[in-house]
PDB file of C-alpha atoms (C1' of nucleotides) in Angstrom:
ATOM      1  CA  UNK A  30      42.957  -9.335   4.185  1.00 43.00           C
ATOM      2  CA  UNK A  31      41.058  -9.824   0.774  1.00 34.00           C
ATOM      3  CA  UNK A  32      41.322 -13.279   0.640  1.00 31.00           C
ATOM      4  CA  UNK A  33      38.049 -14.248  -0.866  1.00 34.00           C
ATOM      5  CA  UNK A  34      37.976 -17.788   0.141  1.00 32.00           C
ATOM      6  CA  UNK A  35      34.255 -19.343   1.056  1.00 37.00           C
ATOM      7  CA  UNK A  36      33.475 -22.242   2.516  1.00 36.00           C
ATOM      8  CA  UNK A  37      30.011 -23.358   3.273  1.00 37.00           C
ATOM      9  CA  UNK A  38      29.147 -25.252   7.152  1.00 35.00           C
ATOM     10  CA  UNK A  39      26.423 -26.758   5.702  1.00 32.00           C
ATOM     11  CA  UNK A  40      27.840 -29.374   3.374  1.00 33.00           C
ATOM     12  CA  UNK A  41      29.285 -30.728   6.007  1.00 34.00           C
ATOM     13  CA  UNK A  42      26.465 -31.009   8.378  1.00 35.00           C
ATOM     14  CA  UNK A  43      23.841 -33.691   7.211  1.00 37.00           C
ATOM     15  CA  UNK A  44      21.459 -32.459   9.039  1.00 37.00           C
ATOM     16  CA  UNK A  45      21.460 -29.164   7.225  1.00 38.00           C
ATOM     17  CA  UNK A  46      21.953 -30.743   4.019  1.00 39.00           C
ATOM     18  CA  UNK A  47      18.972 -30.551   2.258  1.00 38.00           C
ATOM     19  CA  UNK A  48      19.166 -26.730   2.956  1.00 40.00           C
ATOM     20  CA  UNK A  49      20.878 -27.035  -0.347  1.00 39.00           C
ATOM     21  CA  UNK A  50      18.370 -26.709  -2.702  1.00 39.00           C
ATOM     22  CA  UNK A  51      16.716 -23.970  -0.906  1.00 39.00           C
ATOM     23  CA  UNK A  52      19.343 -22.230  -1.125  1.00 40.00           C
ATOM     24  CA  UNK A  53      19.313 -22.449  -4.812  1.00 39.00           C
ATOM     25  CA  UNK A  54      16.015 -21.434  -4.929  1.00 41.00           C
ATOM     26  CA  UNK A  55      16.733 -18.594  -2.909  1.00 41.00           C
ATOM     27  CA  UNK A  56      18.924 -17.281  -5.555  1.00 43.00           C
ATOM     28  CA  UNK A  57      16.812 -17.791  -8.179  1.00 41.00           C
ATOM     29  CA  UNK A  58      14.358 -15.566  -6.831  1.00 41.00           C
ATOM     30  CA  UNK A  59      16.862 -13.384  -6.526  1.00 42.00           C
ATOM     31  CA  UNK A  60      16.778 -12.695 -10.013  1.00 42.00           C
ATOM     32  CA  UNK A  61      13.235 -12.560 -10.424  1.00 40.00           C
ATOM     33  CA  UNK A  62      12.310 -15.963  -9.810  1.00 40.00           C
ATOM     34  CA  UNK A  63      13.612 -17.350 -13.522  1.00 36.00           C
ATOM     35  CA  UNK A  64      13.669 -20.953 -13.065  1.00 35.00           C
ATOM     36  CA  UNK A  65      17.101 -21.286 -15.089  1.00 33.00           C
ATOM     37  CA  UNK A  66      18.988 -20.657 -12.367  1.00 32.00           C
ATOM     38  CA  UNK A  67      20.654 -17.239 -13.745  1.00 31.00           C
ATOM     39  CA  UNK A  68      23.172 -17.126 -10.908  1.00 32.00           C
ATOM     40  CA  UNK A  69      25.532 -15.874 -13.081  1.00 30.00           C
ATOM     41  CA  UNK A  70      23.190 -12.866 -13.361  1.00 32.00           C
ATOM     42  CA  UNK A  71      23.672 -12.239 -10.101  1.00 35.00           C
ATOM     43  CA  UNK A  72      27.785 -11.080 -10.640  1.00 35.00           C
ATOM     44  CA  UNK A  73      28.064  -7.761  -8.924  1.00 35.00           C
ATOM     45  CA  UNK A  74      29.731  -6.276  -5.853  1.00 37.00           C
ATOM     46  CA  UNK A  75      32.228  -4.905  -4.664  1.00 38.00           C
ATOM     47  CA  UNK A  76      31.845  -6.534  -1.247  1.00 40.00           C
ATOM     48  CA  UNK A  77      36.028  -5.864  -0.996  1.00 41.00           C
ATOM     49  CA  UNK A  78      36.209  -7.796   2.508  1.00 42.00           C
ATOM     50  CA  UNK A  79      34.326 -10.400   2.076  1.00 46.00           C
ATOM     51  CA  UNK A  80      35.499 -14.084   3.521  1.00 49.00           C
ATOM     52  CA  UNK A  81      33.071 -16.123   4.124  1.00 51.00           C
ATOM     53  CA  UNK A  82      29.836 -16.400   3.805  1.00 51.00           C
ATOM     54  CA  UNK A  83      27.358 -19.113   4.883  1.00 57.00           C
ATOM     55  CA  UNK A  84      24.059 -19.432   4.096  1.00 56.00           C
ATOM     56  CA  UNK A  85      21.798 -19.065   7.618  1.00 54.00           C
ATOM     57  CA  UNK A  86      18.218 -20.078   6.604  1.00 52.00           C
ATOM     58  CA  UNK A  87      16.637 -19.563   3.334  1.00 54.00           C
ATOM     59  CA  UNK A  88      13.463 -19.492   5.820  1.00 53.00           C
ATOM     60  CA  UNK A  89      10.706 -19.351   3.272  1.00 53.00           C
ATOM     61  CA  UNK A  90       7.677 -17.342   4.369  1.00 47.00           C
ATOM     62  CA  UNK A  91       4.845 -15.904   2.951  1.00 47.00           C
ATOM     63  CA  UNK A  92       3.750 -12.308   3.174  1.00 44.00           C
ATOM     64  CA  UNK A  93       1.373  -9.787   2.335  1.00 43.00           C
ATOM     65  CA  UNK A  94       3.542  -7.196  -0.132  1.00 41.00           C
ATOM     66  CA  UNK A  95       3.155  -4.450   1.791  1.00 41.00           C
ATOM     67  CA  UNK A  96       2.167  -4.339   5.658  1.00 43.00           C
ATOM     68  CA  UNK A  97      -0.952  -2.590   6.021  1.00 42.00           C
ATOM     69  CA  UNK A  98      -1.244   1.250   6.074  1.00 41.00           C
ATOM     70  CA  UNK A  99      -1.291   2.441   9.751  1.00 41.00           C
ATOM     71  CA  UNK A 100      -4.768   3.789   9.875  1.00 40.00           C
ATOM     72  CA  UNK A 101      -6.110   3.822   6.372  1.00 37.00           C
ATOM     73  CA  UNK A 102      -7.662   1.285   5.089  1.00 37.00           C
ATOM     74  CA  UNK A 103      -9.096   0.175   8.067  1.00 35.00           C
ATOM     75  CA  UNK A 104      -9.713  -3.100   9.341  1.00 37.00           C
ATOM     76  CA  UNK A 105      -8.696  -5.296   6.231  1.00 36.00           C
ATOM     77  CA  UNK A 106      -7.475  -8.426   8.062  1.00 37.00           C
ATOM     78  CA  UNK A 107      -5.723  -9.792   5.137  1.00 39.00           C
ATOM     79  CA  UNK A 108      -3.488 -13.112   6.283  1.00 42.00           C
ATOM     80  CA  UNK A 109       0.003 -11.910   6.985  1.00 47.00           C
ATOM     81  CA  UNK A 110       1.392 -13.761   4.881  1.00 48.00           C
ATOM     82  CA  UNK A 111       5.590 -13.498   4.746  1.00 53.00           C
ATOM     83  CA  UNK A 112       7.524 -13.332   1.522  1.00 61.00           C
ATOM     84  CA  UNK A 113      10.945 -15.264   1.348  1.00 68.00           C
ATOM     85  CA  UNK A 114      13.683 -14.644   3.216  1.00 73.00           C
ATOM     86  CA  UNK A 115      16.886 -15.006   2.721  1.00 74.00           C
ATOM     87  CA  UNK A 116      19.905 -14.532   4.858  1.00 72.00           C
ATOM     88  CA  UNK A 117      23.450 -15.249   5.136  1.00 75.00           C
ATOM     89  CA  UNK A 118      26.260 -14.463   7.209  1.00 73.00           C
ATOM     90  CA  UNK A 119      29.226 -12.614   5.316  1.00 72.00           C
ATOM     91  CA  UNK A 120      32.796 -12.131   7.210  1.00 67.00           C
ATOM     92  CA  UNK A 121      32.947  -8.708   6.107  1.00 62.00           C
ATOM     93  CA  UNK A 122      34.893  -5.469   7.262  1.00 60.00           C
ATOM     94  CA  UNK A 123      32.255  -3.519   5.815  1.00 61.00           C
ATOM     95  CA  UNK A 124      28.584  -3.862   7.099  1.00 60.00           C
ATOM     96  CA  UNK A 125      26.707  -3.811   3.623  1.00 61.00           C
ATOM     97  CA  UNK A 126      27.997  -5.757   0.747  1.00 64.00           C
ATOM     98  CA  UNK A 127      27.945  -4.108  -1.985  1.00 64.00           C
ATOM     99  CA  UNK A 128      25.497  -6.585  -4.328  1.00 68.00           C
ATOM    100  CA  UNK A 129      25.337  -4.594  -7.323  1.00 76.00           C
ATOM    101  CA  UNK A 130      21.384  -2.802  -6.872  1.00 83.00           C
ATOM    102  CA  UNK A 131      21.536   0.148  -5.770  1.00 86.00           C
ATOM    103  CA  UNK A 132      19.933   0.374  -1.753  1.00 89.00           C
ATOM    104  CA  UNK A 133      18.302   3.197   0.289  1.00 92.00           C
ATOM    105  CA  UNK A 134      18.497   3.012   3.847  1.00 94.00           C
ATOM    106  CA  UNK A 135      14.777   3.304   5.317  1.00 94.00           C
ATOM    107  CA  UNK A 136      15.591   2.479   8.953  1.00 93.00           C
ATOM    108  CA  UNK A 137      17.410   1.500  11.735  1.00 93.00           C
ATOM    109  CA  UNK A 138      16.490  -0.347  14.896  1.00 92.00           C
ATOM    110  CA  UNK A 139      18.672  -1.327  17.983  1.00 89.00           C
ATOM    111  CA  UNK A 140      17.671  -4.955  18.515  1.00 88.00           C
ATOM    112  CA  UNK A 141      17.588  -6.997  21.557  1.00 85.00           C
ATOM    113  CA  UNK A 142      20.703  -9.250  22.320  1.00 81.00           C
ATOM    114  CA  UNK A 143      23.008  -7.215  19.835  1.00 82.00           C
ATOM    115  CA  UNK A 144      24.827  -4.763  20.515  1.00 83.00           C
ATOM    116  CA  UNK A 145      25.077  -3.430  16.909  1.00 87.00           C
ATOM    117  CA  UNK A 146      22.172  -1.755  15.359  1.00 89.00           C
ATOM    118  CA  UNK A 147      20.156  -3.834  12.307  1.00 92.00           C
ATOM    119  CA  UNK A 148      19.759  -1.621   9.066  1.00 93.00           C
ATOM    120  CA  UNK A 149      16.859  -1.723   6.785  1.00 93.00           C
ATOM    121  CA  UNK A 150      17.360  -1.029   3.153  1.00 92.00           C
ATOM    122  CA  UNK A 151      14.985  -1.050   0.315  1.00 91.00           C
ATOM    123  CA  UNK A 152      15.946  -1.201  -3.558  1.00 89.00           C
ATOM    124  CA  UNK A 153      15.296   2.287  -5.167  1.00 86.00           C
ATOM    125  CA  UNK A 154      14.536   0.595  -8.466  1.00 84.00           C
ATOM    126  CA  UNK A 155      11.330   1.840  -9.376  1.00 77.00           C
ATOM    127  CA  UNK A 156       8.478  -0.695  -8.573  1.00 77.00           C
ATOM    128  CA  UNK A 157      11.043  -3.053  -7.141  1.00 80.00           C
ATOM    129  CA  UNK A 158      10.364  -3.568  -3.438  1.00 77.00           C
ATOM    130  CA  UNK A 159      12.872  -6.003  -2.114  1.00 85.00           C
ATOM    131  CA  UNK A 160      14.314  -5.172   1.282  1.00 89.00           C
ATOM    132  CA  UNK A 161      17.203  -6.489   2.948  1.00 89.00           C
ATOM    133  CA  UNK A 162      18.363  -5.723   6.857  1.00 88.00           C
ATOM    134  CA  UNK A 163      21.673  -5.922   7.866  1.00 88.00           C
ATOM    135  CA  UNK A 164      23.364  -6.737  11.173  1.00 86.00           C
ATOM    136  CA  UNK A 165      26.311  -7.195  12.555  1.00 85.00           C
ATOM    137  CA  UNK A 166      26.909 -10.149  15.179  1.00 82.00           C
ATOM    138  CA  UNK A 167      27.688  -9.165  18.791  1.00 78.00           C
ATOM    139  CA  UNK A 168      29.350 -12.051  19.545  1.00 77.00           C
ATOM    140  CA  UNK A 169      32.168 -12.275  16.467  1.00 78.00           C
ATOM    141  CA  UNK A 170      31.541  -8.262  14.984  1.00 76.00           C
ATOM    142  CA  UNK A 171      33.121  -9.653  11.571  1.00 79.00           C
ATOM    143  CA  UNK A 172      30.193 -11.396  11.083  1.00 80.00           C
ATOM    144  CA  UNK A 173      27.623  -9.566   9.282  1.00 83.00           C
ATOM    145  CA  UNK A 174      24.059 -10.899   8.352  1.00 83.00           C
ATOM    146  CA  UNK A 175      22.375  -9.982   5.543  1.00 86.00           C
ATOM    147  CA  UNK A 176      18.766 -10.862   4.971  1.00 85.00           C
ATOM    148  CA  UNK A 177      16.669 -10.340   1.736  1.00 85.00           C
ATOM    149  CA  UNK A 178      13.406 -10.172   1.358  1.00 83.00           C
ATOM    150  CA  UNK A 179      11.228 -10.614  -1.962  1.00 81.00           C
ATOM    151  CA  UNK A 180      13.187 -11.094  -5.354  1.00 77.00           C
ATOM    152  CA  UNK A 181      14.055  -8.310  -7.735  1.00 74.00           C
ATOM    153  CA  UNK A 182      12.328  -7.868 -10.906  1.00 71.00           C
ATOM    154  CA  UNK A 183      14.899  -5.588 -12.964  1.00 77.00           C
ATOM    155  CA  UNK A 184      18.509  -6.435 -13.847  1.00 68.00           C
ATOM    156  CA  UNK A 185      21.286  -5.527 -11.776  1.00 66.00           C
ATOM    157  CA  UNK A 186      22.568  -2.159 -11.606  1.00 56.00           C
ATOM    158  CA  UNK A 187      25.887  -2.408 -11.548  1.00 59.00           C
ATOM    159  CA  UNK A 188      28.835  -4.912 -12.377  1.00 55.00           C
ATOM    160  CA  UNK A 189      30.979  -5.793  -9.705  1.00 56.00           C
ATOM    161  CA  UNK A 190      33.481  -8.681  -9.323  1.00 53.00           C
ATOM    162  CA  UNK A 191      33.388 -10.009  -5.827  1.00 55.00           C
ATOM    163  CA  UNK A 192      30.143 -11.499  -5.017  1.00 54.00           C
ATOM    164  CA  UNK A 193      30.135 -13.029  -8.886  1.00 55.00           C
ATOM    165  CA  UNK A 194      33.026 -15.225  -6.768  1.00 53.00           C
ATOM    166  CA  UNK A 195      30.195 -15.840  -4.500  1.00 51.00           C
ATOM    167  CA  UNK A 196      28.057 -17.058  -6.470  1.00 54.00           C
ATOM    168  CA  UNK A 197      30.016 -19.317  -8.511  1.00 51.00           C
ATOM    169  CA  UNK A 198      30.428 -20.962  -5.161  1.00 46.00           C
ATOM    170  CA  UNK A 199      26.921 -21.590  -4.643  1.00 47.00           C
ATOM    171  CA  UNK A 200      26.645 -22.823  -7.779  1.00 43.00           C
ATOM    172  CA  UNK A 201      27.728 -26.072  -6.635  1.00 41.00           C
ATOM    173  CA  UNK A 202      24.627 -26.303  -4.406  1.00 40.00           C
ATOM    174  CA  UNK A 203      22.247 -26.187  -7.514  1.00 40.00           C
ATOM    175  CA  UNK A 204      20.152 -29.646  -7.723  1.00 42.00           C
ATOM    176  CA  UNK A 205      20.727 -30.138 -10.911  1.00 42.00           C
TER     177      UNK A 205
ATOM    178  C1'  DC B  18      18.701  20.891  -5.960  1.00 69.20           C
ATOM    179  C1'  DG B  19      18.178  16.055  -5.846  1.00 69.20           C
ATOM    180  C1'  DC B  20      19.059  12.065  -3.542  1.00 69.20           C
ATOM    181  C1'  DG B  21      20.407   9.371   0.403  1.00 69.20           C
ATOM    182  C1'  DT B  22      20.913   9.056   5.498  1.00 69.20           C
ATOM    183  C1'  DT B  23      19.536   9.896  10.227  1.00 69.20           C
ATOM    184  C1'  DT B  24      16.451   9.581  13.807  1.00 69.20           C
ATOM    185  C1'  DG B  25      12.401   9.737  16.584  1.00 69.20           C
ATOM    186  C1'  DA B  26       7.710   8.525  16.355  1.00 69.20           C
ATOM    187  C1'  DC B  27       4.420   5.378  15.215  1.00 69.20           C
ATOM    188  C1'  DC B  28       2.312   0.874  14.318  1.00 69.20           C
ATOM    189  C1'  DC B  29       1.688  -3.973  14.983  1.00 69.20           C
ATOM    190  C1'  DG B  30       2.179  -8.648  16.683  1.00 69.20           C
ATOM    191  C1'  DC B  31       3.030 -11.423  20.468  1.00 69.20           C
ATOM    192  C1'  DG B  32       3.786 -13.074  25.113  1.00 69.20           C
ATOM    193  C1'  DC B  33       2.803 -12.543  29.832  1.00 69.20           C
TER     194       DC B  33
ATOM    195  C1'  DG C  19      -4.543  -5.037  28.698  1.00 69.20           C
ATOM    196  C1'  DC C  20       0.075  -3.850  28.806  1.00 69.20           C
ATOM    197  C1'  DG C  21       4.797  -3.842  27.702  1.00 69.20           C
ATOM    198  C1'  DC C  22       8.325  -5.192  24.673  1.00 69.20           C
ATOM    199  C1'  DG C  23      10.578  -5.945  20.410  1.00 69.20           C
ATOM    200  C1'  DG C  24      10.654  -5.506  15.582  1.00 69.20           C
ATOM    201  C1'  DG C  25       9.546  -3.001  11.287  1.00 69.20           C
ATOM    202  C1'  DT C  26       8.329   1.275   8.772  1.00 69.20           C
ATOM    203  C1'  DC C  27       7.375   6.173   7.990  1.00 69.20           C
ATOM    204  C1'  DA C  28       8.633  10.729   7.287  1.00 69.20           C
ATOM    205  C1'  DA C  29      10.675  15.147   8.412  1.00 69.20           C
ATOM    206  C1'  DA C  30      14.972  17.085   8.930  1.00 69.20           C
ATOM    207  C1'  DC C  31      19.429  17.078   7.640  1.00 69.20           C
ATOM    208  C1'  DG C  32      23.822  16.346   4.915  1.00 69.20           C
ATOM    209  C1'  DC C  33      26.397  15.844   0.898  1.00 69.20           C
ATOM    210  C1'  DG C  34      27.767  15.912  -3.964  1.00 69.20           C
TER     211       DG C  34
END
DNA sequence: CGCGTTTGACCCGCGC
DNA sequence: GCGCGGGTCAAACGCG
């Protein structure tokens, strides 16, 4: 069951091809946006049942950093602007993959056609503020879907082995 | 006692 | 305008 074996859905699918960079890109900001491409920086985890994992849709959208306070501020119409997302599907016994930062749950929502609930975690590292959600799939529950949102801006917090595997995989997606 | 999770309330955007 | 769905807050609670 801890077969570790990866295989990416996209590289076969032309249409979805050109996802490829952006996928790079999304792990580049990962790290805090260094342009080098420090995947290898990214080695952590100890995401023990992971199988596969596919990149969903490095959907790339702007946001404001924070949403606006409830009633404070008042009426400050700034654009709501999206930061990047990320998210990828793992095959996973375990609903969050262990990535190396360390997470606090904030939240958690029922959401509309699944019957699992999504999770909302935030990174505790001070002055970091990159969120991710997790969810599990109704249709095939060893699915899960992680999504992340903004790019950290300290090194990782912990080494871990299994998602390093991971992201040598990805590697091959770099442009250059 | 400190830190993380749980959970209900609240807010906001959007579609009807 | 209203209802719904998604996202966040924060108090209470649990655990090491």
């Amino acid at each position: 069951m801890e077969n570790y074996q990866m295989f990416f859905p996209i590289s076969s699918s032309p249409s979805e091809a050109n996802m490829a960079p952006n996928s790079c890109q999304a792990f580049n900001s990962f790290h805090g946006d260094s342009s080098n491409g420090l995947l290898l920086d990214w080695k952590s985890s100890s995401s023990r049942n992971a199988e596969n994992c596919f990149i969903q849709k490095p959907e790339v959208e702007e946001t404001d950093n924070q949403m606006m306070k409830p009633s404070s501020v008042g009426k400050q119409k700034e654009k709501k602007i999206r930061k990047q997302r990320y998210a990828f599907e793992t095959r996973s016994q375990v609903d969050v993959l262990d990535d190396g930062y360390h997470w606090r749950k904030y939240g958690q929502k029922a959401v509309k056609d699944n019957k699992f609930p999504r999770s909302y975690y935030r990174c505790t590292h001070q002055g970091c503020n990159v969120k991710k959600q997790v969810q599990r799939l109704t249709k095939d529950e060893s699915v899960v879907v992680t999504t992340y949102e903004g790019m950290h801006t300290h090194p990782i917090h912990k080494p871990t082995d299994n998602f390093e595997h991971i992201l040598n995989q990805m590697h091959i997606y770099k442009p250059f």
